[in-house]
Amino acid sequence: MGRVEGKVALVTGATGGIGKATIERLVREGARVFAFARQEGPLRDAVAQYGDAVAIGTGTVTEEADVARAVASCLSAFGRLDILFANAGVEGVVKPLTEITAEELDEVYRVNMRGTFFTLKHGAPPMVEQGKGSIVLNSSVLGLSGMAGLSAYAMSKHAVTGLMRSAALELSPRGVRVNSIHPAAVDNRMMRSIERLAAPDAPNSVKDKFTSMIPLGRYGTNEEIADLVLFLASDESSFCSGSTFTADGAFGAL
Ligand SMILES: NC(=O)c1ccc[n+]([C@@H]2O[C@H](COP(=O)([O-])OP(=O)(O)OC[C@H]3O[C@@H](n4cnc5c(N)ncnc54)[C@H](OP(=O)(O)O)[C@@H]3O)[C@@H](O)[C@H]2O)c1
């Protein structure tokens, strides 16, 4: 018996490093998954190995109608929704806050804040109807603390933390648990991008600096974050709601 046997999950950001690793864990542990991302080709490639256990939908989390359609498609494909992983996100720019343009700020806001809000808004009702469900919002260590050069991203991820807390207070009395996860640097595309944006000529020096800020002495892996999501998605975390869960190699203990 798998740890999420018979459950149905909806995962946004399904083509990204953390999204793909989470889908692998959920399917391996007995769930069926509705995978949502922007581009059909990469999405099909990402889930081809899982056959009927995974259905897909394309669109952007920044458009409410796209998210509503994804939830409806999940329900028509699998008949229920037990686990919602609001994971789609962008890093935006790395620069002093005095140099961030309104357009750059809006892009981060639209995906990380609006997109996460719409995902929760449309994913929660079927769970409330069932009287049970687990919602996991992907924030960041920068949803709990700040970092020079990443103010727009940190602001957007703090908003995700606030959304999680408010949603947990609204939805827990109706049987739906809501938690957020807060990874430190994960060894994947997003960190490669942040390293390049911070120092185009010396991205490895940025990686060294970030690594030195993590007492465990390394970046995390997509799979380590997926393991935390799996715990929160499963009934093993049945008394956990309204909490922030870090996976950060002790970054936040400083
Ligand atoms: N990597 C880290 O170090 C780290 C640390 C803490 C938190 N996080 C958070 O973890 C989450 C997943 O990121 P990742 O590390 O797996 O990076 P990633 O590989 O860049 O994945 C990001 C995912 O979000 C999707 N996405 C972006 N904008 C979207 C939109 N408008 N609509 C729908 N999907 C959209 C991307 O799809 P496309 O292929 O369509 O772009 C991709 O699937 C993000 O919320 C990120 O902020 C990451």
CSV table of C-alpha atoms in Angstrom, one decimal, residues 79-241:
chain,number,residue,atom,x,y,z
A,79,GLY,CA,-13.4,12.2,-10.2
A,80,ARG,CA,-11.9,13.8,-7.1
A,81,LEU,CA,-9.1,16.0,-5.7
A,82,ASP,CA,-7.2,15.1,-2.5
A,83,ILE,CA,-3.8,16.9,-2.8
A,84,LEU,CA,-3.0,20.3,-4.3
A,85,PHE,CA,0.6,21.3,-4.8
A,86,ALA,CA,0.8,25.0,-5.8
A,87,ASN,CA,4.3,24.9,-7.1
A,88,ALA,CA,4.6,27.1,-10.2
A,89,GLY,CA,6.9,30.0,-9.6
A,90,VAL,CA,9.5,32.3,-11.2
A,91,GLU,CA,12.7,33.8,-9.8
A,92,GLY,CA,12.3,37.1,-11.5
A,93,VAL,CA,15.3,39.4,-11.4
A,94,VAL,CA,18.3,39.7,-9.2
A,95,LYS,CA,19.2,43.4,-8.7
A,96,PRO,CA,19.0,46.2,-6.1
A,97,LEU,CA,15.4,47.1,-5.3
A,98,THR,CA,15.9,50.6,-6.5
A,99,GLU,CA,16.6,49.2,-10.0
A,100,ILE,CA,13.6,46.9,-10.3
A,101,THR,CA,11.1,48.1,-12.9
A,102,ALA,CA,7.3,48.0,-12.5
A,103,GLU,CA,7.2,45.3,-15.3
A,104,GLU,CA,9.7,43.1,-13.5
A,105,LEU,CA,7.9,43.4,-10.3
A,106,ASP,CA,4.5,42.6,-11.9
A,107,GLU,CA,5.9,39.4,-13.6
A,108,VAL,CA,7.0,38.0,-10.2
A,109,TYR,CA,3.7,39.2,-8.6
A,110,ARG,CA,1.5,37.7,-11.3
A,111,VAL,CA,3.0,34.2,-11.1
A,112,ASN,CA,4.1,33.8,-7.5
A,113,MET,CA,1.2,35.6,-5.8
A,114,ARG,CA,-1.8,35.7,-8.2
A,115,GLY,CA,-1.0,32.3,-9.6
A,116,THR,CA,-0.7,30.7,-6.2
A,117,PHE,CA,-3.9,32.4,-5.0
A,118,PHE,CA,-5.9,31.2,-8.0
A,119,THR,CA,-4.6,27.7,-7.6
A,120,LEU,CA,-5.8,27.6,-4.0
A,121,LYS,CA,-9.1,29.4,-4.8
A,122,HIS,CA,-10.1,26.9,-7.4
A,123,GLY,CA,-8.4,23.8,-5.9
A,124,ALA,CA,-9.9,24.1,-2.4
A,125,PRO,CA,-13.7,23.8,-3.2
A,126,PRO,CA,-13.7,20.1,-4.3
A,127,MET,CA,-11.7,19.3,-1.1
A,128,VAL,CA,-14.1,21.2,1.1
A,129,GLU,CA,-16.9,19.3,-0.6
A,130,GLN,CA,-15.2,16.0,0.2
A,131,GLY,CA,-14.5,17.2,3.7
A,132,LYS,CA,-10.8,16.3,3.4
A,133,GLY,CA,-7.7,17.3,1.5
A,134,SER,CA,-4.1,18.6,1.8
A,135,ILE,CA,-2.9,21.7,0.2
A,136,VAL,CA,0.8,22.5,0.0
A,137,LEU,CA,2.1,25.9,-1.2
A,138,ASN,CA,5.6,26.2,-2.4
A,139,SER,CA,7.1,29.3,-0.8
A,140,SER,CA,10.9,29.5,-0.1
A,141,VAL,CA,13.3,30.3,2.7
A,142,LEU,CA,12.7,33.8,1.2
A,143,GLY,CA,9.1,33.5,2.4
A,144,LEU,CA,10.5,33.6,5.9
A,145,SER,CA,13.5,35.9,5.6
A,146,GLY,CA,15.0,38.4,3.2
A,147,MET,CA,18.0,38.5,0.9
A,148,ALA,CA,19.7,41.5,-0.8
A,149,GLY,CA,19.1,41.5,-4.6
A,150,LEU,CA,16.0,39.2,-4.3
A,151,SER,CA,13.4,41.7,-2.8
A,152,ALA,CA,10.7,41.1,-5.4
A,153,TYR,CA,11.0,37.3,-5.1
A,154,ALA,CA,11.1,37.5,-1.3
A,155,MET,CA,8.1,39.8,-1.2
A,156,SER,CA,6.1,37.4,-3.3
A,157,LYS,CA,7.1,34.4,-1.3
A,158,HIS,CA,6.2,36.1,2.0
A,159,ALA,CA,2.8,36.7,0.5
A,160,VAL,CA,2.5,32.9,-0.1
A,161,THR,CA,3.3,32.3,3.6
A,162,GLY,CA,0.5,34.8,4.6
A,163,LEU,CA,-1.9,33.2,2.2
A,164,MET,CA,-1.1,29.7,3.7
A,165,ARG,CA,-1.8,31.0,7.2
A,166,SER,CA,-5.1,32.6,6.3
A,167,ALA,CA,-6.2,29.7,4.2
A,168,ALA,CA,-5.4,27.2,7.0
A,169,LEU,CA,-7.6,29.2,9.3
A,170,GLU,CA,-10.5,29.2,6.8
A,171,LEU,CA,-10.2,25.6,5.5
A,172,SER,CA,-9.0,23.5,8.5
A,173,PRO,CA,-12.4,23.7,10.2
A,174,ARG,CA,-13.8,22.1,7.0
A,175,GLY,CA,-11.2,19.2,7.0
A,176,VAL,CA,-8.7,20.7,4.5
A,177,ARG,CA,-5.1,21.1,5.7
A,178,VAL,CA,-3.0,23.9,4.3
A,179,ASN,CA,0.8,24.1,4.8
A,180,SER,CA,3.7,25.8,3.1
A,181,ILE,CA,7.2,24.5,2.3
A,182,HIS,CA,10.3,26.7,2.4
A,183,PRO,CA,13.3,25.2,0.5
A,184,ALA,CA,16.7,26.9,0.5
A,185,ALA,CA,18.7,26.7,-2.7
A,186,VAL,CA,17.9,23.6,-4.7
A,187,ASP,CA,20.3,22.3,-7.3
A,188,ASN,CA,18.2,22.9,-10.4
A,189,ARG,CA,17.4,25.3,-13.3
A,190,MET,CA,16.1,28.1,-11.0
A,191,MET,CA,19.3,28.3,-9.0
A,192,ARG,CA,21.4,28.2,-12.2
A,193,SER,CA,19.4,31.2,-13.4
A,194,ILE,CA,19.7,33.1,-10.1
A,195,GLU,CA,23.5,32.5,-10.1
A,196,ARG,CA,23.8,33.8,-13.7
A,197,LEU,CA,21.6,36.8,-13.0
A,198,ALA,CA,23.6,37.7,-9.9
A,199,ALA,CA,27.0,37.3,-11.6
A,200,PRO,CA,26.9,36.6,-15.3
A,201,ASP,CA,30.7,36.3,-15.5
A,202,ALA,CA,31.1,34.2,-12.3
A,203,PRO,CA,28.0,32.2,-11.5
A,204,ASN,CA,30.0,29.6,-9.7
A,205,SER,CA,31.2,32.2,-7.1
A,206,VAL,CA,27.5,32.9,-6.4
A,207,LYS,CA,26.9,29.2,-5.9
A,208,ASP,CA,29.9,29.0,-3.5
A,209,LYS,CA,28.5,32.0,-1.5
A,210,PHE,CA,25.0,30.5,-1.2
A,211,THR,CA,26.5,27.1,-0.3
A,212,SER,CA,28.5,28.8,2.5
A,213,MET,CA,25.3,30.1,4.0
A,214,ILE,CA,23.8,26.6,4.3
A,215,PRO,CA,25.3,24.8,7.4
A,216,LEU,CA,24.8,21.4,5.8
A,217,GLY,CA,27.3,22.6,3.2
A,218,ARG,CA,25.4,22.0,0.0
A,219,TYR,CA,22.3,22.8,-2.1
A,220,GLY,CA,19.2,20.6,-1.7
A,221,THR,CA,17.9,18.3,-4.4
A,222,ASN,CA,14.6,18.2,-6.1
A,223,GLU,CA,14.0,14.8,-4.6
A,224,GLU,CA,14.5,16.0,-1.0
A,225,ILE,CA,11.9,18.7,-1.5
A,226,ALA,CA,9.5,16.2,-3.1
A,227,ASP,CA,9.9,13.9,-0.1
A,228,LEU,CA,8.7,16.8,2.1
A,229,VAL,CA,5.7,17.4,-0.2
A,230,LEU,CA,4.9,13.7,-0.1
A,231,PHE,CA,4.8,13.7,3.7
A,232,LEU,CA,2.5,16.7,3.8
A,233,ALA,CA,0.3,15.2,1.1
A,234,SER,CA,-0.1,11.9,2.9
A,235,ASP,CA,-2.1,11.1,6.0
A,236,GLU,CA,1.2,10.8,7.9
A,237,SER,CA,0.9,14.6,8.5
A,238,SER,CA,-2.8,14.4,9.5
A,239,PHE,CA,-2.4,16.9,12.4
A,240,CYS,CA,-0.3,19.4,10.5
A,241,SER,CA,-2.0,22.5,9.2
